[in-house]
Coordinates of C-alpha atoms in Angstrom, one line a residue:
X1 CA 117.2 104.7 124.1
X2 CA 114.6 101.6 123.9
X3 CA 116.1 98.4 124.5
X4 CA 116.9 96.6 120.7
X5 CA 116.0 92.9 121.3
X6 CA 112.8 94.2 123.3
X7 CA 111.9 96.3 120.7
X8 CA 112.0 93.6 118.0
X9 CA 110.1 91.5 120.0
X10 CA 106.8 93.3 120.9
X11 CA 106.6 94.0 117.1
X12 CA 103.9 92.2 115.2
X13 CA 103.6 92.7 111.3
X14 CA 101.5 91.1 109.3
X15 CA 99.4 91.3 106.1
X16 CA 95.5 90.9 106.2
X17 CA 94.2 89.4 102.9
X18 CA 90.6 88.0 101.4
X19 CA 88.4 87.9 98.3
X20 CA 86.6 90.7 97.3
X21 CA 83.6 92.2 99.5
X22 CA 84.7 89.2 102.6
X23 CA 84.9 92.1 105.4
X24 CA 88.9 92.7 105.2
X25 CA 88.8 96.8 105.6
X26 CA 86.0 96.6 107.7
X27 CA 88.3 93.7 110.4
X28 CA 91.0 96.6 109.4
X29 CA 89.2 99.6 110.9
X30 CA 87.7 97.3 113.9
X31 CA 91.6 96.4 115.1
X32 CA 92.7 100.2 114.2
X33 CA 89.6 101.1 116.3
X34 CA 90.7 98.8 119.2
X35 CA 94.1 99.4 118.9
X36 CA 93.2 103.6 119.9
X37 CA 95.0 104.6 116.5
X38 CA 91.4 105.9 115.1
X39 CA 88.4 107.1 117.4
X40 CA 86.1 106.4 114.5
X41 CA 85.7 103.3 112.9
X42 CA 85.1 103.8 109.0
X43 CA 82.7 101.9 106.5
X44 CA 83.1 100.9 103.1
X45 CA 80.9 102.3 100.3
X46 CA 78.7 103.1 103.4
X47 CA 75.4 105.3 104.1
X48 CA 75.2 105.2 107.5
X49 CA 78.9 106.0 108.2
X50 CA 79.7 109.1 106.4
X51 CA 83.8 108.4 107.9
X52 CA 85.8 106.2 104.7
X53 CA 87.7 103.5 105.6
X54 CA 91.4 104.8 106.9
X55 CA 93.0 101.9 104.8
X56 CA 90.7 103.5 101.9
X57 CA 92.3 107.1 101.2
X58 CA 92.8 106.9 97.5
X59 CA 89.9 109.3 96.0
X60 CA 89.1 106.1 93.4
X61 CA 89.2 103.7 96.8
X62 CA 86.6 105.8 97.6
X63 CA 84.2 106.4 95.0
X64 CA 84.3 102.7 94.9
X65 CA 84.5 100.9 97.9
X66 CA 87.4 98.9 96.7
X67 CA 91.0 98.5 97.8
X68 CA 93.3 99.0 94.9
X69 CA 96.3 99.3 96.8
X70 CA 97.9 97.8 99.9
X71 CA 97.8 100.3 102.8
X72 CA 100.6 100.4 105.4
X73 CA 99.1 101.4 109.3
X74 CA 101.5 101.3 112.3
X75 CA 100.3 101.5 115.8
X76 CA 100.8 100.6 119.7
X77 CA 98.6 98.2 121.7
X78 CA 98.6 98.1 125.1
X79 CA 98.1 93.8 126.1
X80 CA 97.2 93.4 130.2
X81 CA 98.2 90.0 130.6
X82 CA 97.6 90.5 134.3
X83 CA 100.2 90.6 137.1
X84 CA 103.7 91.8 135.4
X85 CA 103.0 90.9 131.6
X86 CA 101.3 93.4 130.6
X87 CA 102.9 94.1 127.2
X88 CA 102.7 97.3 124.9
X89 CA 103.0 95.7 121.5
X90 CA 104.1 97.4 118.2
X91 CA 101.6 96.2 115.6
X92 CA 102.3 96.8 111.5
X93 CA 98.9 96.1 109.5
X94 CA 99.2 95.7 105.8
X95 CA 95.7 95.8 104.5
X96 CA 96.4 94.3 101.0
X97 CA 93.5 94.8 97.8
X98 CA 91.1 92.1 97.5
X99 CA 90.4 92.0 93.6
X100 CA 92.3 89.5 91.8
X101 CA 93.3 92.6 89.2
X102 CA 95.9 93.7 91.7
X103 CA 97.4 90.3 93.3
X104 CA 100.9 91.4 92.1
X105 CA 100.7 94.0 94.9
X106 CA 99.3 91.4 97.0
X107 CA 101.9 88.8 96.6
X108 CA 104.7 91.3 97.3
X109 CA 103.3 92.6 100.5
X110 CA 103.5 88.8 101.5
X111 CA 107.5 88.9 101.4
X112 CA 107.8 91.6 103.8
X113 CA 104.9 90.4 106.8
X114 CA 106.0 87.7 109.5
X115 CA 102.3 86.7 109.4
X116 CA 98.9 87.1 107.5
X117 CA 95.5 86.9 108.8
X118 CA 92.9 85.6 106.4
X119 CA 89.3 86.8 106.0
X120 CA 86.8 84.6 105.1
X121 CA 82.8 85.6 103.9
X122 CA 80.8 83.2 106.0
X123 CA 78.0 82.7 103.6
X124 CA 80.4 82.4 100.3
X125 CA 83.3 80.3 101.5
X126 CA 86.8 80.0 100.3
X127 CA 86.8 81.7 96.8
X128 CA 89.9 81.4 94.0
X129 CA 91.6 84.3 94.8
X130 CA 91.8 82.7 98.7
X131 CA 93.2 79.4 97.8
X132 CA 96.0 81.3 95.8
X133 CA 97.1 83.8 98.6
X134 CA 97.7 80.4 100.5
X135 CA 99.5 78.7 98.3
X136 CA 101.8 81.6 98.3
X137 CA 101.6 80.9 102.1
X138 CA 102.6 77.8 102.5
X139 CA 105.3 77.9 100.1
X140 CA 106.8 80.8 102.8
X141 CA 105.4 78.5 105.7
X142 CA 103.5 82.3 107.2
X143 CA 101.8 81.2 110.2
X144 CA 97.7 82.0 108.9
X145 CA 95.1 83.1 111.6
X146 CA 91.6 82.8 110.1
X147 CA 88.9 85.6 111.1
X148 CA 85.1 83.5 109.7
X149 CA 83.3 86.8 109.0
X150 CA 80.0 87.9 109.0
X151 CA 78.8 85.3 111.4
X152 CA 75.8 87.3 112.4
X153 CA 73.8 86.3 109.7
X154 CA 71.9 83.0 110.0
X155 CA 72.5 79.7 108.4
X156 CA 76.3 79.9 108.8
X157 CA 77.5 75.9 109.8
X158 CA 80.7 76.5 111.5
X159 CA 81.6 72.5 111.3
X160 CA 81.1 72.8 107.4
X161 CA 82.8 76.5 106.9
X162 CA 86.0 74.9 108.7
X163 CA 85.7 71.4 106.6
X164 CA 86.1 74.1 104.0
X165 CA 88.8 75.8 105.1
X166 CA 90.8 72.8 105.5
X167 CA 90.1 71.2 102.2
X168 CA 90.1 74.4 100.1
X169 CA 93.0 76.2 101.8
X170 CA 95.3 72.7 102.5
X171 CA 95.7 73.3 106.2
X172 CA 94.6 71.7 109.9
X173 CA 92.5 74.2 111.4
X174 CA 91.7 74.8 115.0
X175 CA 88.7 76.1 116.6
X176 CA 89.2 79.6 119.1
X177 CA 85.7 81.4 119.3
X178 CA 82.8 79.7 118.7
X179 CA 79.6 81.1 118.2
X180 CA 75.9 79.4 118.3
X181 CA 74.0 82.6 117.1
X182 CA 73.4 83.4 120.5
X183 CA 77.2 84.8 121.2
X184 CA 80.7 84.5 121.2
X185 CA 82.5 81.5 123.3
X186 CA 85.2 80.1 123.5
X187 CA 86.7 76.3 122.8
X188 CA 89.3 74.0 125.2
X189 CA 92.0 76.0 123.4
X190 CA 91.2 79.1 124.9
X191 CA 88.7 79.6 127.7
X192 CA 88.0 83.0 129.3
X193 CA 87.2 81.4 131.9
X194 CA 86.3 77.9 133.5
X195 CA 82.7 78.4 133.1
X196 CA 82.6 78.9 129.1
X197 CA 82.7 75.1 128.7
X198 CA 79.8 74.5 129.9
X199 CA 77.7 77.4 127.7
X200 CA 78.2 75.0 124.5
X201 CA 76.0 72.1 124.7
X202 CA 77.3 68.4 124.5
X203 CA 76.8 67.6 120.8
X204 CA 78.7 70.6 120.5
X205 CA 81.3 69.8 122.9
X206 CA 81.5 66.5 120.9
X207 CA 82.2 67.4 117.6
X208 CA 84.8 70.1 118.9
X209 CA 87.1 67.0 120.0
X210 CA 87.4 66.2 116.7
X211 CA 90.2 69.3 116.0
X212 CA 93.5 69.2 117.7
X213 CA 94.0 72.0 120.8
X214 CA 95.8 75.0 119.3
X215 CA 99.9 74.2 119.1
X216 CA 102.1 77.3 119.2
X217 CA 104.9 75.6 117.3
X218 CA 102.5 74.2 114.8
X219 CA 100.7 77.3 114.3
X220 CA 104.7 79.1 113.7
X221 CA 105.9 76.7 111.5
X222 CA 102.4 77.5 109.2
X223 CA 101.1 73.7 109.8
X224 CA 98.0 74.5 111.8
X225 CA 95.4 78.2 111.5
X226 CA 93.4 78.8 114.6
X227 CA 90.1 80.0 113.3
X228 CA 87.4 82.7 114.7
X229 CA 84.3 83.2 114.4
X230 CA 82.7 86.8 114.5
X231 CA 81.5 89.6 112.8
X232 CA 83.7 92.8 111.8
X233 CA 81.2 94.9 110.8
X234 CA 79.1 94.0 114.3
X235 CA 82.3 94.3 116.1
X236 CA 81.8 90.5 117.4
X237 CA 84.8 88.9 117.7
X238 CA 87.3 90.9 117.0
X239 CA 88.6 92.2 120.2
X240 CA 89.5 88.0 120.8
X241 CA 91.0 87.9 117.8
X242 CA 94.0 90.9 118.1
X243 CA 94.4 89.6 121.1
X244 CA 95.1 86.2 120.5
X245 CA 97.3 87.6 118.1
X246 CA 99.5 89.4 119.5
X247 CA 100.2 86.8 122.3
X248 CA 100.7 83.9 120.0
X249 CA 101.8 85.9 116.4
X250 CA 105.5 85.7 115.6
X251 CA 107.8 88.7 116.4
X252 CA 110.2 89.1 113.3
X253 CA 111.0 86.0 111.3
X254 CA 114.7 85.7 109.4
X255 CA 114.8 86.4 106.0
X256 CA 116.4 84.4 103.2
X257 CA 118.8 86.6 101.1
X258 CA 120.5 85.6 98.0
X259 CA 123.9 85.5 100.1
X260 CA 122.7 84.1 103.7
X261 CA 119.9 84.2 105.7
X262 CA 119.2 87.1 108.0
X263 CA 118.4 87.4 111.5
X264 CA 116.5 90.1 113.0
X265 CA 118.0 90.3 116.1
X266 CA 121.5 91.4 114.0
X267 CA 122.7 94.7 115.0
X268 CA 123.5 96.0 111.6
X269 CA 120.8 96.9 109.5
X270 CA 119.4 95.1 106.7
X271 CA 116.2 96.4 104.4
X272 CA 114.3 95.5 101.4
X273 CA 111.6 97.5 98.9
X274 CA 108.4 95.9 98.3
X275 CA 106.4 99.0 97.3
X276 CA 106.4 102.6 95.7
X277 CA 103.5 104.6 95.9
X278 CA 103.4 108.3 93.6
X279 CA 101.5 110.5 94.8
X280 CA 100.9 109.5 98.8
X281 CA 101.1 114.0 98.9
X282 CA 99.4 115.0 95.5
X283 CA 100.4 118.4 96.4
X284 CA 103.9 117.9 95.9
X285 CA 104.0 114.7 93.4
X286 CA 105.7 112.8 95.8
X287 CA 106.9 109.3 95.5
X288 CA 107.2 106.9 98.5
X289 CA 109.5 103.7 98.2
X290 CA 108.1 101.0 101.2
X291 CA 110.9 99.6 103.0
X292 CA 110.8 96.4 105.3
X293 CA 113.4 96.2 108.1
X294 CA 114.6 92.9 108.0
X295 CA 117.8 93.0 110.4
X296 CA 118.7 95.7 113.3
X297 CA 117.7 99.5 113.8
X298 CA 117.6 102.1 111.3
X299 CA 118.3 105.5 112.0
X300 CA 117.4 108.9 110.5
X301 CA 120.3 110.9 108.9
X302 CA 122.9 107.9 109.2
X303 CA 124.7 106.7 105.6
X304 CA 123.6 103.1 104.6
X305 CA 124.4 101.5 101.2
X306 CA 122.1 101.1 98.3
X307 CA 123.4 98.0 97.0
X308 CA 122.1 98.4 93.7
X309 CA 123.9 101.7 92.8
X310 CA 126.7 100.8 95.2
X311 CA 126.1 104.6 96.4
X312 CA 126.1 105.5 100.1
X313 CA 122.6 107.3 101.1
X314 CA 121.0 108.8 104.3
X315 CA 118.0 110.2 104.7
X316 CA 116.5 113.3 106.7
X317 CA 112.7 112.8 106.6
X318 CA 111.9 108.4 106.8
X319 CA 108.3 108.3 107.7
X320 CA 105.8 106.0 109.5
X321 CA 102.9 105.8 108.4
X322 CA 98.9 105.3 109.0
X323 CA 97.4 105.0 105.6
X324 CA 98.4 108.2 103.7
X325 CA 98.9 110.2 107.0
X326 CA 102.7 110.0 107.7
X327 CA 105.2 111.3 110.2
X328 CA 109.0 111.7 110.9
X329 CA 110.6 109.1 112.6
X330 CA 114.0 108.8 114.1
X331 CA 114.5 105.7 114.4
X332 CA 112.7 102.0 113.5
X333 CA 113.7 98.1 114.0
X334 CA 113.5 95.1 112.8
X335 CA 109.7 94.2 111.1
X336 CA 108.9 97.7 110.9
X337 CA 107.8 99.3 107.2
X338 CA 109.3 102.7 107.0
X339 CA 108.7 105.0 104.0
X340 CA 111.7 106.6 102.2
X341 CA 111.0 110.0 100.2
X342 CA 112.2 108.6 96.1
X343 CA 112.9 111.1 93.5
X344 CA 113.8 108.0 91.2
X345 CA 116.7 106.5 92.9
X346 CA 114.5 103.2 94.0
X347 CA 113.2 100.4 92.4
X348 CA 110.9 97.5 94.2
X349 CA 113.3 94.8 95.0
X350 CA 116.3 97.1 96.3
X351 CA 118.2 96.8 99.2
X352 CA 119.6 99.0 101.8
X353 CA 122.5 97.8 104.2
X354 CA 124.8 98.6 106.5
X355 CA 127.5 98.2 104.0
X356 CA 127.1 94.5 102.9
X357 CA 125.8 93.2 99.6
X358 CA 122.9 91.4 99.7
X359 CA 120.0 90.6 97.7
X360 CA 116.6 89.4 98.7
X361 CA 114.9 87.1 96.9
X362 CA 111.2 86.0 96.3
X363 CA 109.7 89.5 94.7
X364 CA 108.6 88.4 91.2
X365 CA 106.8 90.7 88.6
X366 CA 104.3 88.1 86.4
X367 CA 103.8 87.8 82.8
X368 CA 100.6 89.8 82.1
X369 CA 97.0 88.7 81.1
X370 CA 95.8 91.9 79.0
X371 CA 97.5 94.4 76.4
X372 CA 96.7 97.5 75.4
X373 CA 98.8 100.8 73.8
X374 CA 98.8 103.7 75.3
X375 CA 98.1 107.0 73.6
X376 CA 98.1 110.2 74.5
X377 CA 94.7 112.0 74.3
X378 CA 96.1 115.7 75.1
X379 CA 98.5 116.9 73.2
X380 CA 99.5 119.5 75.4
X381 CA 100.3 117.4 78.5
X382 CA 102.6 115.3 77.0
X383 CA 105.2 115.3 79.6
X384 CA 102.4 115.0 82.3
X385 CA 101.6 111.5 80.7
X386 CA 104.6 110.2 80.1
X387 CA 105.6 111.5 84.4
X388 CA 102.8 109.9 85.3
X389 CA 103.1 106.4 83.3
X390 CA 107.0 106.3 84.5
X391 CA 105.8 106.6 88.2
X392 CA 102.9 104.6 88.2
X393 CA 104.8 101.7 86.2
X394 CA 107.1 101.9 88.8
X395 CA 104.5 101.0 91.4
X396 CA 104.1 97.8 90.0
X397 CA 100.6 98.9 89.1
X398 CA 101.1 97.6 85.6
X399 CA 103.8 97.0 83.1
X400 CA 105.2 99.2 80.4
X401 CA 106.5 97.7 77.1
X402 CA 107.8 99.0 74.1
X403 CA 108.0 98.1 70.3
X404 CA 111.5 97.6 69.4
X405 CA 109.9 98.1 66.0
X406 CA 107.5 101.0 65.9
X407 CA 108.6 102.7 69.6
X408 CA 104.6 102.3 70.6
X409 CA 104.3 102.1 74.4
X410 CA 101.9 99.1 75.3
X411 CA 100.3 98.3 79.0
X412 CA 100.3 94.8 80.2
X413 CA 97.9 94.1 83.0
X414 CA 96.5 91.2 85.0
X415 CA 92.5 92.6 84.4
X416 CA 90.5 95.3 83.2
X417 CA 89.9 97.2 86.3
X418 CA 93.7 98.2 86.1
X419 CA 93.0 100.2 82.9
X420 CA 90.6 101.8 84.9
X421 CA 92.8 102.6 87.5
X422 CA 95.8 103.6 85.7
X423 CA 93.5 105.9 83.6
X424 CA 91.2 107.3 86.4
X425 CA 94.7 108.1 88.2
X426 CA 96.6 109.8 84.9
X427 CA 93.9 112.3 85.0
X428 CA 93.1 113.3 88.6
X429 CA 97.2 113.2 89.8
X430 CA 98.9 114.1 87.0
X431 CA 96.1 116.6 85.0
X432 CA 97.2 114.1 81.8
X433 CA 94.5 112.3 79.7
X434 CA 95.3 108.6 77.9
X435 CA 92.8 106.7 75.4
X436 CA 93.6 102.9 74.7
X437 CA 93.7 100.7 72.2
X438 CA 92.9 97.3 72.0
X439 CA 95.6 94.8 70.9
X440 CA 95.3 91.0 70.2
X441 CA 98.3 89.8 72.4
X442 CA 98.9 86.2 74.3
X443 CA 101.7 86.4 76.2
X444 CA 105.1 88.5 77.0
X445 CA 108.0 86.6 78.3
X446 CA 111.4 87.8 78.8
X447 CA 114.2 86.0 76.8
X448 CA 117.5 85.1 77.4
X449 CA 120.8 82.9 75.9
X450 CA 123.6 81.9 76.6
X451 CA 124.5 81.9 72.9
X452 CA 124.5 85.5 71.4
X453 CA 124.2 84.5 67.8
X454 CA 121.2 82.6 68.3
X455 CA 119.4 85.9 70.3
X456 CA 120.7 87.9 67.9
X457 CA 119.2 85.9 65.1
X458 CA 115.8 85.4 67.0
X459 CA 115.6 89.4 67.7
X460 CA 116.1 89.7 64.0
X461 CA 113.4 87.3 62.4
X462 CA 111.0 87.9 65.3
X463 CA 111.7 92.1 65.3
X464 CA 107.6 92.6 65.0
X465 CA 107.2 91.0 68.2
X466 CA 109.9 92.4 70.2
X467 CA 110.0 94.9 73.1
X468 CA 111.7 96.4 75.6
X469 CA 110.5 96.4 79.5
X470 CA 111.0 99.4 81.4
X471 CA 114.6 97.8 82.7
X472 CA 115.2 98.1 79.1
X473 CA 115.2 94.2 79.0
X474 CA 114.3 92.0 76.2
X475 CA 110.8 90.8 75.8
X476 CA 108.6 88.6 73.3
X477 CA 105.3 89.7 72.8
X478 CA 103.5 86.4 71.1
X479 CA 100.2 87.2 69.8
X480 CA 99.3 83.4 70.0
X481 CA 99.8 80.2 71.8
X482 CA 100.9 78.9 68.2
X483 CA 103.3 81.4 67.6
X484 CA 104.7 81.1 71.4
X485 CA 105.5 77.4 70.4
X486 CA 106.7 77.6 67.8
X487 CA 109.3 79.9 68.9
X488 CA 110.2 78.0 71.9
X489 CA 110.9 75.0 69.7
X490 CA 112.7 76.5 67.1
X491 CA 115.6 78.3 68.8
X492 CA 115.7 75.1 71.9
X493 CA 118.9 77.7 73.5
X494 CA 116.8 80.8 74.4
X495 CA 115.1 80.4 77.7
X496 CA 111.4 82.4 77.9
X497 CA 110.7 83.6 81.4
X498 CA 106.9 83.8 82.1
X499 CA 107.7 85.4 85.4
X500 CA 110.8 88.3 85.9
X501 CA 111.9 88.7 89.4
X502 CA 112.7 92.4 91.3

């Protein structure tokens, strides 16, 4: 039986993330490709590879080169160190969607990494959707690597692109690899070997000084991001990179619960969901609910406690997984993401234990951006629509309302694109077909009082604008900022929640 506290250690999970169209499958495949879990490295939306990206398996990922979900890959990586330190590390990539559409999925994938790895396009910069990711960073304090992509193509300034980092993304960088369009080197922080000082020339050399050495504990505590420079799709760079990281990386972190904090080196176990996927086997309509270790090992067939339904559960078939390929797994530890077969019994946000209560917190569901009913465009596939809506709600794909008033189901999304998905999906998984229609809509928030009377009256007077979520919870749909306010300001004892946490 493998040694517990070794096994925690050598385990490195951690989240890559990026705008749209930086490079972040492409550095995915490259690591998967050095890492001997693939033999192949994949493109995206690529003629010359015929091979789709591994993170890519979704038929829509495909036909359009975009990541719409976060993809979980698990594999060894053999380390020589030289001498006796040769390590064979267990490394956990979640490769996370790019478009801003689907930054729910994004965010949540950030509670269950111990690090992230941040892709930047060399000739764009730091975009929006960058400086977001970090702030959701640094309010975790997740030590951040940063891979400056696409290198190979001239013009690139390295001294401006890392100015930019630090002012856009609010964080001391430090130079690793270094490149001046000739080829890779390699700064004071971390030589190769003796000689690679004296490849960069002195002006060079000079304007190096100017960033601190790279600092472990600085790095840890998410105060400094060693940055390299490279190229995924060239393959420049990226063998540095992993392994740098997995030297330097954090093992598994402690987790803040609701109760206490959590240590990963406790022996009993201790587990959160941050994802369900429907579908991973389209042949059998399967649903997958994402667990993160947090604390101990867990074990195939043994009881543990789903604190939620206060039921005790075991389970014959946990998976690992690479992409959509999965396989049975006895056993897993601390910082691993193992997949648990759901016929319904999980929601994101639950936890499995050992037997004590305990609630993790920081796995919030956002107030929407677009609205639009639902309506079902075959009559005869009724119950495949409203199976495939249920699960895919349940993804955190999107949000289900409905009128208190008329029964209508609504869709609340963060963009466009989701609609797309969510429609694209209803008809190729679950043979059902949806049209939409377009609704004027503000804002939903999620109310709540201390004093009844006062709901009660609000639900009353405000009944056209009332919904239920899919929790069955209250929600008011206002149609306006106006009508928003007024609300707010009229009954001063509701609270309205722009945010409803898992």
């Amino acid at each position: 039986m493998p040694n517990f506290v070794d096994e925690i250690h050598r385990r490195r999970t951690f989240a890559i993330i990026s705008h749209p169209d930086a490079g972040k499958t492409t550095l995915t495949e490259k690591l998967l490709l050095y890492g001997g879990a693939i033999h192949v490295a994949g493109a995206v939306k690529s003629n010359k590879i015929k091979k789709t990206a591994t993170s890519d398996w979704m038929e829509i990922e495909k036909q359009r080169g975009i990541s719409v979900a976060t993809s979980v890959m698990g594999f060894d990586y053999w380390r020589a160190s030289g001498g006796d330190n040769s390590t064979i590390y267990h490394i956990n990539i979640l490769d996370t969607p790019g478009h801003q559409d689907f930054a729910e999925d994004t965010f949540r994938t950030l509670t269950a990494v111990d690090s992230v790895i941040i892709v930047i396009d060399s000739a764009k910069g730091v975009e929006t959707q960058t400086r977001r990711l970090m702030e959701v960073c640094r309010m975790r304090k997740t030590p951040v690597m940063v891979f400056m992509n696409k290198m190979d193509r001239e013009g690139k300034d390295p001294f401006d692109l890392m100015d930019d980092v630090e002012k856009e993304l609010g964080i001391s960088v430090t130079p690793i690899t270094w490149t001046d369009g000739q080829g890779l080197k390699f700064t004071k922080s971390y030589f190769l070997n003796s000689d690679e000082a004296q490849t960069l020339p002195s002006e060079t050399q000079d304007l190096l000084s100017i960033y601190p050495e790279f600092d472990e504990q600085a790095y840890l505590d998410g105060n400094l991001a060693p940055v390299f420079y490279g190229s995924a799709y060239k393959t420049i760079g990226v063998q540095e990179l992993l392994d740098f990281f997995v030297e330097h990386a954090p093992s598994p972190r402690a987790i803040e619960a609701m109760e206490r904090r959590v240590d990963p080196l406790e022996e009993k176990f201790t587990g959160f969901c941050f994802k369900i996927h429907a579908n991973m086997d389209p042949n059998h309509r399967s649903c997958i609910a994402f667990f993160k270790i947090c604390s101990g090992r867990f074990e195939r067939n043994v009881y543990y406690k789903h604190v939620r339904k206060d039921q005790q559960m075991r389970f014959s078939a946990p998976t690992c997984f690479m992409a959509q390929k999965k396989e049975t797994v006895d056993e897993a530890f601390a910082g691993d993401i193992v997949g648990l077969p759901d016929t319904g019994n999980f929601k994101i946000g639950d936890t499995l234990t050992s037997g004590e209560n305990l609630h993790f917190k920081g796995l919030p569901s956002f107030s929407p951006e677009m609205f639009k009913y639902i309506e079902n465009a075959d009559p005869m596939k009724q119950k495949q629509l409203d199976k495939g809506v249920h699960q895919l709600m349940d993804e955190g794909v999107a949000q289900l309302f409905v009128s208190q008033m008329n029964g209508r189901k609504i869709i609340g999304t963060v963009g466009q694109l989701q609609f797309e998905v969510i429609q694209y999906r209803l008809e190729h998984e679950y043979n059902a077909k949806c049209r939409w229609e377009n609704m004027a809509m503000y804002k939903a928030c999620w109310v709540e009082s201390d004093d009844e009377e006062e709901l009660r009256t609000f639900k009353t007077r405000k009944a056209q604008y009332m919904a239920f979520d899919k929790e069955g919870r209250d929600v008011f749909m206002a149609d306006s900022a106006y009508i928003l306010n007024m609300a707010q300001n009229d009954y001063p004892h509701i609270k309205f929640h722009f945010t409803s946490e898992f």
